[in-house]
PDB file of C-alpha atoms in Angstrom:
ATOM      1  CA  UNK M   1      -4.819  15.221  31.399  1.00  0.00           C
ATOM      2  CA  UNK M   2      -8.286  14.951  29.881  1.00  0.00           C
ATOM      3  CA  UNK M   3     -11.157  13.598  31.907  1.00  0.00           C
ATOM      4  CA  UNK M   4     -11.625   9.908  31.172  1.00  0.00           C
ATOM      5  CA  UNK M   5     -14.467   8.971  28.845  1.00  0.00           C
ATOM      6  CA  UNK M   6     -14.157   5.242  29.516  1.00  0.00           C
ATOM      7  CA  UNK M   7     -14.711   2.780  32.364  1.00  0.00           C
ATOM      8  CA  UNK M   8     -11.729   1.821  34.469  1.00  0.00           C
ATOM      9  CA  UNK M   9      -9.399  -0.582  32.748  1.00  0.00           C
ATOM     10  CA  UNK M  10      -7.641  -0.611  29.427  1.00  0.00           C
ATOM     11  CA  UNK M  11      -8.131  -0.506  25.699  1.00  0.00           C
ATOM     12  CA  UNK M  12      -6.343  -3.310  23.843  1.00  0.00           C
ATOM     13  CA  UNK M  13      -5.099  -2.226  20.413  1.00  0.00           C
ATOM     14  CA  UNK M  14      -4.223  -5.018  18.005  1.00  0.00           C
ATOM     15  CA  UNK M  15      -1.797  -3.567  15.488  1.00  0.00           C
ATOM     16  CA  UNK M  16      -0.826  -0.786  17.870  1.00  0.00           C
ATOM     17  CA  UNK M  17       2.724  -0.703  16.538  1.00  0.00           C
ATOM     18  CA  UNK M  18       1.618   0.361  13.033  1.00  0.00           C
ATOM     19  CA  UNK M  19       1.197   3.915  11.823  1.00  0.00           C
ATOM     20  CA  UNK M  20      -2.577   4.151  12.183  1.00  0.00           C
ATOM     21  CA  UNK M  21      -2.808   1.743  15.127  1.00  0.00           C
ATOM     22  CA  UNK M  22      -0.214   3.745  17.037  1.00  0.00           C
ATOM     23  CA  UNK M  23      -2.168   6.951  16.469  1.00  0.00           C
ATOM     24  CA  UNK M  24      -5.326   5.244  17.728  1.00  0.00           C
ATOM     25  CA  UNK M  25      -3.528   3.993  20.850  1.00  0.00           C
ATOM     26  CA  UNK M  26      -2.193   7.464  21.600  1.00  0.00           C
ATOM     27  CA  UNK M  27      -5.588   9.029  20.978  1.00  0.00           C
ATOM     28  CA  UNK M  28      -7.235   6.633  23.408  1.00  0.00           C
ATOM     29  CA  UNK M  29      -4.564   7.407  26.002  1.00  0.00           C
ATOM     30  CA  UNK M  30      -5.026  11.151  25.572  1.00  0.00           C
ATOM     31  CA  UNK M  31      -8.764  10.633  26.131  1.00  0.00           C
ATOM     32  CA  UNK M  32      -8.084   8.911  29.448  1.00  0.00           C
ATOM     33  CA  UNK M  33      -7.601   5.177  28.877  1.00  0.00           C
ATOM     34  CA  UNK M  34      -4.784   2.868  29.811  1.00  0.00           C
ATOM     35  CA  UNK M  35      -3.523   0.918  26.807  1.00  0.00           C
ATOM     36  CA  UNK M  36      -2.353  -2.553  25.882  1.00  0.00           C
ATOM     37  CA  UNK M  37      -0.413  -2.554  22.609  1.00  0.00           C
ATOM     38  CA  UNK M  38      -0.446  -5.835  20.720  1.00  0.00           C
ATOM     39  CA  UNK M  39       2.056  -6.407  17.934  1.00  0.00           C
ATOM     40  CA  UNK M  40       3.531  -9.247  15.895  1.00  0.00           C
ATOM     41  CA  UNK M  41       6.966  -8.144  14.641  1.00  0.00           C
ATOM     42  CA  UNK M  42       7.555  -4.414  15.305  1.00  0.00           C
ATOM     43  CA  UNK M  43       8.792  -4.666  18.867  1.00  0.00           C
ATOM     44  CA  UNK M  44      10.757  -1.394  18.856  1.00  0.00           C
ATOM     45  CA  UNK M  45       7.774   0.518  17.486  1.00  0.00           C
ATOM     46  CA  UNK M  46       5.450  -1.039  20.058  1.00  0.00           C
ATOM     47  CA  UNK M  47       7.757  -0.174  22.950  1.00  0.00           C
ATOM     48  CA  UNK M  48       8.224   3.372  21.639  1.00  0.00           C
ATOM     49  CA  UNK M  49       4.455   3.833  21.484  1.00  0.00           C
ATOM     50  CA  UNK M  50       4.121   2.496  25.027  1.00  0.00           C
ATOM     51  CA  UNK M  51       6.733   4.984  26.237  1.00  0.00           C
ATOM     52  CA  UNK M  52       4.806   7.850  24.617  1.00  0.00           C
ATOM     53  CA  UNK M  53       1.603   6.678  26.296  1.00  0.00           C
ATOM     54  CA  UNK M  54       3.236   6.581  29.708  1.00  0.00           C
ATOM     55  CA  UNK M  55       4.512  10.124  29.164  1.00  0.00           C
ATOM     56  CA  UNK M  56       0.850  11.077  28.848  1.00  0.00           C
ATOM     57  CA  UNK M  57       0.301   9.725  32.358  1.00  0.00           C
ATOM     58  CA  UNK M  58      -1.427   6.490  31.342  1.00  0.00           C
ATOM     59  CA  UNK M  59      -0.311   2.935  31.912  1.00  0.00           C
ATOM     60  CA  UNK M  60       0.853   0.964  28.864  1.00  0.00           C
ATOM     61  CA  UNK M  61       1.689  -2.690  28.396  1.00  0.00           C
ATOM     62  CA  UNK M  62       3.139  -4.435  25.347  1.00  0.00           C
ATOM     63  CA  UNK M  63       2.146  -7.900  24.103  1.00  0.00           C
ATOM     64  CA  UNK M  64       3.455  -9.966  21.197  1.00  0.00           C
ATOM     65  CA  UNK M  65       1.200 -12.422  19.352  1.00  0.00           C
ATOM     66  CA  UNK M  66       0.540 -14.181  16.083  1.00  0.00           C
ATOM     67  CA  UNK M  67      -3.221 -13.641  15.804  1.00  0.00           C
ATOM     68  CA  UNK M  68      -3.537 -16.682  13.538  1.00  0.00           C
ATOM     69  CA  UNK M  69      -2.875 -18.910  16.556  1.00  0.00           C
ATOM     70  CA  UNK M  70      -5.879 -18.994  18.880  1.00  0.00           C
ATOM     71  CA  UNK M  71      -3.863 -20.228  21.872  1.00  0.00           C
ATOM     72  CA  UNK M  72      -1.479 -17.292  21.586  1.00  0.00           C
ATOM     73  CA  UNK M  73      -4.375 -14.852  21.393  1.00  0.00           C
ATOM     74  CA  UNK M  74      -5.968 -16.321  24.519  1.00  0.00           C
ATOM     75  CA  UNK M  75      -2.653 -16.082  26.383  1.00  0.00           C
ATOM     76  CA  UNK M  76      -2.314 -12.395  25.445  1.00  0.00           C
ATOM     77  CA  UNK M  77      -5.874 -11.629  26.535  1.00  0.00           C
ATOM     78  CA  UNK M  78      -5.335 -13.383  29.867  1.00  0.00           C
ATOM     79  CA  UNK M  79      -2.061 -11.484  30.344  1.00  0.00           C
ATOM     80  CA  UNK M  80      -3.639  -8.119  29.530  1.00  0.00           C
ATOM     81  CA  UNK M  81      -6.496  -8.775  31.957  1.00  0.00           C
ATOM     82  CA  UNK M  82      -3.988  -9.733  34.643  1.00  0.00           C
ATOM     83  CA  UNK M  83      -2.059  -6.506  33.986  1.00  0.00           C
ATOM     84  CA  UNK M  84      -5.013  -4.109  33.802  1.00  0.00           C
ATOM     85  CA  UNK M  85      -7.844  -5.834  35.669  1.00  0.00           C
ATOM     86  CA  UNK M  86     -10.375  -5.030  32.968  1.00  0.00           C
ATOM     87  CA  UNK M  87     -10.494  -4.492  29.221  1.00  0.00           C
ATOM     88  CA  UNK M  88     -13.222  -2.045  28.201  1.00  0.00           C
ATOM     89  CA  UNK M  89     -12.400  -1.758  24.472  1.00  0.00           C
ATOM     90  CA  UNK M  90     -10.881  -3.979  21.816  1.00  0.00           C
ATOM     91  CA  UNK M  91      -9.580  -2.179  18.739  1.00  0.00           C
ATOM     92  CA  UNK M  92      -8.744  -4.241  15.668  1.00  0.00           C
ATOM     93  CA  UNK M  93      -6.141  -2.340  13.646  1.00  0.00           C
ATOM     94  CA  UNK M  94      -4.055  -5.362  12.691  1.00  0.00           C
ATOM     95  CA  UNK M  95      -3.492  -6.774   9.244  1.00  0.00           C
ATOM     96  CA  UNK M  96      -0.695  -7.557   6.820  1.00  0.00           C
ATOM     97  CA  UNK M  97       0.611  -5.109   4.257  1.00  0.00           C
ATOM     98  CA  UNK M  98      -0.897  -6.725   1.161  1.00  0.00           C
ATOM     99  CA  UNK M  99       0.228  -6.508  -2.438  1.00  0.00           C
ATOM    100  CA  UNK M 100      -1.956  -4.597  -4.850  1.00  0.00           C
ATOM    101  CA  UNK M 101      -3.298  -7.214  -7.243  1.00  0.00           C
ATOM    102  CA  UNK M 102      -6.292  -7.699  -9.514  1.00  0.00           C
ATOM    103  CA  UNK M 103      -8.399 -10.632  -8.339  1.00  0.00           C
ATOM    104  CA  UNK M 104      -7.321 -12.710 -11.338  1.00  0.00           C
ATOM    105  CA  UNK M 105      -3.659 -12.314 -10.333  1.00  0.00           C
ATOM    106  CA  UNK M 106      -3.942 -13.185  -6.632  1.00  0.00           C
ATOM    107  CA  UNK M 107      -1.977 -16.277  -5.642  1.00  0.00           C
ATOM    108  CA  UNK M 108      -3.124 -18.946  -3.209  1.00  0.00           C
ATOM    109  CA  UNK M 109      -0.376 -17.905  -0.797  1.00  0.00           C
ATOM    110  CA  UNK M 110      -1.385 -14.227  -0.878  1.00  0.00           C
ATOM    111  CA  UNK M 111      -5.055 -15.060  -0.339  1.00  0.00           C
ATOM    112  CA  UNK M 112      -4.365 -17.442   2.522  1.00  0.00           C
ATOM    113  CA  UNK M 113      -2.150 -14.932   4.356  1.00  0.00           C
ATOM    114  CA  UNK M 114      -4.684 -12.127   4.011  1.00  0.00           C
ATOM    115  CA  UNK M 115      -7.590 -14.257   5.214  1.00  0.00           C
ATOM    116  CA  UNK M 116      -5.645 -15.976   7.997  1.00  0.00           C
ATOM    117  CA  UNK M 117      -4.439 -12.710   9.545  1.00  0.00           C
ATOM    118  CA  UNK M 118      -7.326 -10.337   8.894  1.00  0.00           C
ATOM    119  CA  UNK M 119     -10.332 -12.624   9.194  1.00  0.00           C
ATOM    120  CA  UNK M 120      -9.263 -15.629  11.252  1.00  0.00           C
ATOM    121  CA  UNK M 121      -7.190 -13.329  13.456  1.00  0.00           C
ATOM    122  CA  UNK M 122     -10.146 -11.095  14.258  1.00  0.00           C
ATOM    123  CA  UNK M 123     -12.344 -14.128  14.904  1.00  0.00           C
ATOM    124  CA  UNK M 124      -9.749 -15.472  17.368  1.00  0.00           C
ATOM    125  CA  UNK M 125      -9.676 -12.119  19.154  1.00  0.00           C
ATOM    126  CA  UNK M 126     -13.467 -11.998  19.428  1.00  0.00           C
ATOM    127  CA  UNK M 127     -13.639 -15.514  20.854  1.00  0.00           C
ATOM    128  CA  UNK M 128     -10.951 -14.731  23.429  1.00  0.00           C
ATOM    129  CA  UNK M 129     -12.326 -11.362  24.559  1.00  0.00           C
ATOM    130  CA  UNK M 130     -16.104 -11.699  24.436  1.00  0.00           C
ATOM    131  CA  UNK M 131     -16.500 -13.734  27.658  1.00  0.00           C
ATOM    132  CA  UNK M 132     -14.507 -11.085  29.526  1.00  0.00           C
ATOM    133  CA  UNK M 133     -16.538  -8.164  28.171  1.00  0.00           C
ATOM    134  CA  UNK M 134     -19.766  -9.963  29.049  1.00  0.00           C
ATOM    135  CA  UNK M 135     -18.580 -10.684  32.590  1.00  0.00           C
ATOM    136  CA  UNK M 136     -17.590  -7.050  33.150  1.00  0.00           C
ATOM    137  CA  UNK M 137     -20.982  -5.660  32.202  1.00  0.00           C
ATOM    138  CA  UNK M 138     -20.161  -4.694  28.636  1.00  0.00           C
ATOM    139  CA  UNK M 139     -17.533  -3.129  26.456  1.00  0.00           C
ATOM    140  CA  UNK M 140     -16.786  -2.071  22.927  1.00  0.00           C
ATOM    141  CA  UNK M 141     -15.236  -3.381  19.715  1.00  0.00           C
ATOM    142  CA  UNK M 142     -13.930  -0.962  17.112  1.00  0.00           C
ATOM    143  CA  UNK M 143     -12.540  -2.356  13.871  1.00  0.00           C
ATOM    144  CA  UNK M 144     -10.659  -0.576  11.119  1.00  0.00           C
ATOM    145  CA  UNK M 145     -12.281  -1.580   7.868  1.00  0.00           C
ATOM    146  CA  UNK M 146     -11.998  -0.125   4.392  1.00  0.00           C
ATOM    147  CA  UNK M 147     -13.734   2.598   2.413  1.00  0.00           C
ATOM    148  CA  UNK M 148     -13.559   0.022  -0.367  1.00  0.00           C
ATOM    149  CA  UNK M 149     -16.708  -1.503   1.128  1.00  0.00           C
ATOM    150  CA  UNK M 150     -18.580   1.509  -0.260  1.00  0.00           C
ATOM    151  CA  UNK M 151     -16.761   1.988  -3.570  1.00  0.00           C
ATOM    152  CA  UNK M 152     -14.544  -0.704  -5.004  1.00  0.00           C
ATOM    153  CA  UNK M 153     -10.835   0.195  -5.298  1.00  0.00           C
ATOM    154  CA  UNK M 154      -9.197  -1.764  -8.115  1.00  0.00           C
ATOM    155  CA  UNK M 155      -6.392  -4.154  -7.081  1.00  0.00           C
ATOM    156  CA  UNK M 156      -7.288  -4.021  -3.375  1.00  0.00           C
ATOM    157  CA  UNK M 157      -9.116  -7.330  -3.040  1.00  0.00           C
ATOM    158  CA  UNK M 158      -6.582  -8.754  -0.560  1.00  0.00           C
ATOM    159  CA  UNK M 159      -7.464  -6.018   1.902  1.00  0.00           C
ATOM    160  CA  UNK M 160     -11.115  -5.287   1.200  1.00  0.00           C
ATOM    161  CA  UNK M 161     -12.463  -8.848   0.911  1.00  0.00           C
ATOM    162  CA  UNK M 162     -11.328 -10.126   4.356  1.00  0.00           C
ATOM    163  CA  UNK M 163     -12.290  -6.830   5.984  1.00  0.00           C
ATOM    164  CA  UNK M 164     -15.713  -7.162   4.386  1.00  0.00           C
ATOM    165  CA  UNK M 165     -16.319 -10.396   6.248  1.00  0.00           C
ATOM    166  CA  UNK M 166     -15.150  -8.746   9.460  1.00  0.00           C
ATOM    167  CA  UNK M 167     -17.885  -6.155   8.891  1.00  0.00           C
ATOM    168  CA  UNK M 168     -20.410  -8.975   9.182  1.00  0.00           C
ATOM    169  CA  UNK M 169     -18.806 -10.161  12.416  1.00  0.00           C
ATOM    170  CA  UNK M 170     -19.212  -6.613  13.721  1.00  0.00           C
ATOM    171  CA  UNK M 171     -22.910  -6.751  12.811  1.00  0.00           C
ATOM    172  CA  UNK M 172     -23.266 -10.096  14.555  1.00  0.00           C
ATOM    173  CA  UNK M 173     -21.603  -8.750  17.697  1.00  0.00           C
ATOM    174  CA  UNK M 174     -23.807  -5.674  17.712  1.00  0.00           C
ATOM    175  CA  UNK M 175     -27.010  -7.630  17.202  1.00  0.00           C
ATOM    176  CA  UNK M 176     -26.334 -10.644  19.415  1.00  0.00           C
ATOM    177  CA  UNK M 177     -24.300  -9.114  22.229  1.00  0.00           C
ATOM    178  CA  UNK M 178     -26.142  -5.856  22.834  1.00  0.00           C
ATOM    179  CA  UNK M 179     -28.131  -7.600  25.579  1.00  0.00           C
ATOM    180  CA  UNK M 180     -24.834  -7.775  27.483  1.00  0.00           C
ATOM    181  CA  UNK M 181     -24.067  -4.074  26.807  1.00  0.00           C
ATOM    182  CA  UNK M 182     -21.379  -5.060  24.301  1.00  0.00           C
ATOM    183  CA  UNK M 183     -21.174  -2.636  21.372  1.00  0.00           C
ATOM    184  CA  UNK M 184     -19.404  -3.072  18.034  1.00  0.00           C
ATOM    185  CA  UNK M 185     -18.716  -0.523  15.309  1.00  0.00           C
ATOM    186  CA  UNK M 186     -16.314  -0.079  12.429  1.00  0.00           C
ATOM    187  CA  UNK M 187     -14.373   2.740  10.822  1.00  0.00           C
ATOM    188  CA  UNK M 188     -14.135   2.608   7.043  1.00  0.00           C
ATOM    189  CA  UNK M 189     -10.633   3.884   6.444  1.00  0.00           C
ATOM    190  CA  UNK M 190      -9.805   5.860   3.330  1.00  0.00           C
ATOM    191  CA  UNK M 191      -6.404   6.918   2.021  1.00  0.00           C
ATOM    192  CA  UNK M 192      -4.451   7.873   5.140  1.00  0.00           C
ATOM    193  CA  UNK M 193      -0.887   9.194   5.106  1.00  0.00           C
ATOM    194  CA  UNK M 194       0.384   6.399   7.321  1.00  0.00           C
ATOM    195  CA  UNK M 195       0.550   2.644   7.557  1.00  0.00           C
ATOM    196  CA  UNK M 196      -0.072   0.563   4.444  1.00  0.00           C
ATOM    197  CA  UNK M 197      -0.546   3.541   2.099  1.00  0.00           C
ATOM    198  CA  UNK M 198       2.873   4.894   2.963  1.00  0.00           C
ATOM    199  CA  UNK M 199       4.585   1.518   2.650  1.00  0.00           C
ATOM    200  CA  UNK M 200       2.943   0.692  -0.689  1.00  0.00           C
ATOM    201  CA  UNK M 201       3.909   4.115  -1.999  1.00  0.00           C
ATOM    202  CA  UNK M 202       7.522   3.539  -0.984  1.00  0.00           C
ATOM    203  CA  UNK M 203       7.423   0.163  -2.765  1.00  0.00           C
ATOM    204  CA  UNK M 204       6.194   1.854  -5.924  1.00  0.00           C
ATOM    205  CA  UNK M 205       2.923  -0.092  -6.014  1.00  0.00           C
ATOM    206  CA  UNK M 206       0.957   3.156  -5.719  1.00  0.00           C
ATOM    207  CA  UNK M 207       2.432   5.474  -8.333  1.00  0.00           C
ATOM    208  CA  UNK M 208       1.770   9.178  -9.100  1.00  0.00           C
ATOM    209  CA  UNK M 209      -0.905   8.268 -11.649  1.00  0.00           C
ATOM    210  CA  UNK M 210      -2.744   6.213  -9.023  1.00  0.00           C
ATOM    211  CA  UNK M 211      -2.543   9.149  -6.612  1.00  0.00           C
ATOM    212  CA  UNK M 212      -3.901  11.577  -9.219  1.00  0.00           C
ATOM    213  CA  UNK M 213      -6.768   9.283 -10.184  1.00  0.00           C
ATOM    214  CA  UNK M 214      -7.693   8.567  -6.577  1.00  0.00           C
ATOM    215  CA  UNK M 215      -7.618  12.202  -5.517  1.00  0.00           C
ATOM    216  CA  UNK M 216     -10.141  12.996  -8.243  1.00  0.00           C
ATOM    217  CA  UNK M 217     -12.591  10.616  -6.531  1.00  0.00           C
ATOM    218  CA  UNK M 218     -12.364  12.410  -3.188  1.00  0.00           C
ATOM    219  CA  UNK M 219     -14.726  15.166  -2.105  1.00  0.00           C
ATOM    220  CA  UNK M 220     -11.939  16.486   0.125  1.00  0.00           C
ATOM    221  CA  UNK M 221      -8.968  16.808  -2.222  1.00  0.00           C
ATOM    222  CA  UNK M 222      -6.314  15.612   0.216  1.00  0.00           C
ATOM    223  CA  UNK M 223      -5.201  12.495   2.016  1.00  0.00           C
ATOM    224  CA  UNK M 224      -6.368  11.820   5.525  1.00  0.00           C
ATOM    225  CA  UNK M 225      -4.240  11.791   8.669  1.00  0.00           C
ATOM    226  CA  UNK M 226      -3.812   9.003  11.182  1.00  0.00           C
ATOM    227  CA  UNK M 227      -5.249  11.372  13.784  1.00  0.00           C
ATOM    228  CA  UNK M 228      -8.512  11.449  11.815  1.00  0.00           C
ATOM    229  CA  UNK M 229      -8.910   7.709  12.387  1.00  0.00           C
ATOM    230  CA  UNK M 230      -7.872   8.051  16.025  1.00  0.00           C
ATOM    231  CA  UNK M 231     -10.543  10.704  16.650  1.00  0.00           C
ATOM    232  CA  UNK M 232     -13.234   8.441  15.208  1.00  0.00           C
ATOM    233  CA  UNK M 233     -12.043   5.464  17.250  1.00  0.00           C
ATOM    234  CA  UNK M 234     -12.038   7.467  20.473  1.00  0.00           C
ATOM    235  CA  UNK M 235     -15.623   8.575  19.865  1.00  0.00           C
ATOM    236  CA  UNK M 236     -16.925   5.101  19.025  1.00  0.00           C
ATOM    237  CA  UNK M 237     -15.202   3.541  22.038  1.00  0.00           C
ATOM    238  CA  UNK M 238     -16.219   6.244  24.502  1.00  0.00           C
ATOM    239  CA  UNK M 239     -19.268   6.871  26.639  1.00  0.00           C
ATOM    240  CA  UNK M 240     -20.266   9.550  24.115  1.00  0.00           C
ATOM    241  CA  UNK M 241     -21.226   6.719  21.754  1.00  0.00           C
ATOM    242  CA  UNK M 242     -22.915   4.616  24.431  1.00  0.00           C
ATOM    243  CA  UNK M 243     -26.047   4.166  22.284  1.00  0.00           C
ATOM    244  CA  UNK M 244     -24.185   3.570  19.012  1.00  0.00           C
ATOM    245  CA  UNK M 245     -23.687   0.022  17.792  1.00  0.00           C
ATOM    246  CA  UNK M 246     -23.565  -1.864  14.518  1.00  0.00           C
ATOM    247  CA  UNK M 247     -22.508   1.249  12.611  1.00  0.00           C
ATOM    248  CA  UNK M 248     -19.959   2.042   9.924  1.00  0.00           C
ATOM    249  CA  UNK M 249     -18.268   5.448  10.096  1.00  0.00           C
ATOM    250  CA  UNK M 250     -16.485   6.320   6.858  1.00  0.00           C
ATOM    251  CA  UNK M 251     -13.373   8.440   7.429  1.00  0.00           C
ATOM    252  CA  UNK M 252     -12.429   8.683   3.782  1.00  0.00           C
ATOM    253  CA  UNK M 253     -12.745  12.239   2.547  1.00  0.00           C
ATOM    254  CA  UNK M 254     -15.965  11.474   0.694  1.00  0.00           C
ATOM    255  CA  UNK M 255     -14.437   8.688  -1.411  1.00  0.00           C
ATOM    256  CA  UNK M 256     -17.802   6.959  -1.588  1.00  0.00           C
ATOM    257  CA  UNK M 257     -19.762   9.932  -2.944  1.00  0.00           C
TER     258      UNK M 257
END
């Protein structure tokens, strides 16, 4: 087992039952952290990920929550603290699988769901966890944003717009909470062969023409892997990035170039 790169305690991964979130949780465990996996509906996937983490010799707990409900989020945070004693890192990898729509075609219902889960959900998590991180002498937030913040991807407004506001929350955390040794950084996620990309491809919303056009925009002419995101998250959360805060790390194959 690798030498730990984190303080004692656990990393709480919101969205840890998803394809990318699961890879991040496993990567953090391999690097020496205990893990709390937070999920909304994929109980079997969350429990399977927890079992894999425990096979790595780390402790794993599983927590169900609707992040839109602040009281539920606070209950989960209190439970995770009771289970692990300390949370040293909060990873935001949650978010709904959103339809690919041009802005003009987005419905009120689609917009409300995207904003409620992605933006209000992250805000609820920050409010529930920040007092704990302060009281423990610091900690780290790592969010999974979008490479669309650097180069606009048509029809992806339901994902990129809420994540864009979360980027500003990350900046606020970095600027205002650094005095408490709380760090905050984001990973700008490109096209990764997991999670939402895979599901939208299976739905037929991302067709072969889309794939061909998108690949032409990449400097690296291939899709990324979930492990690529996990490696970035481990670095940003670890002691190796102890003087890194308020930064965006694009893991997108050069999509923005």
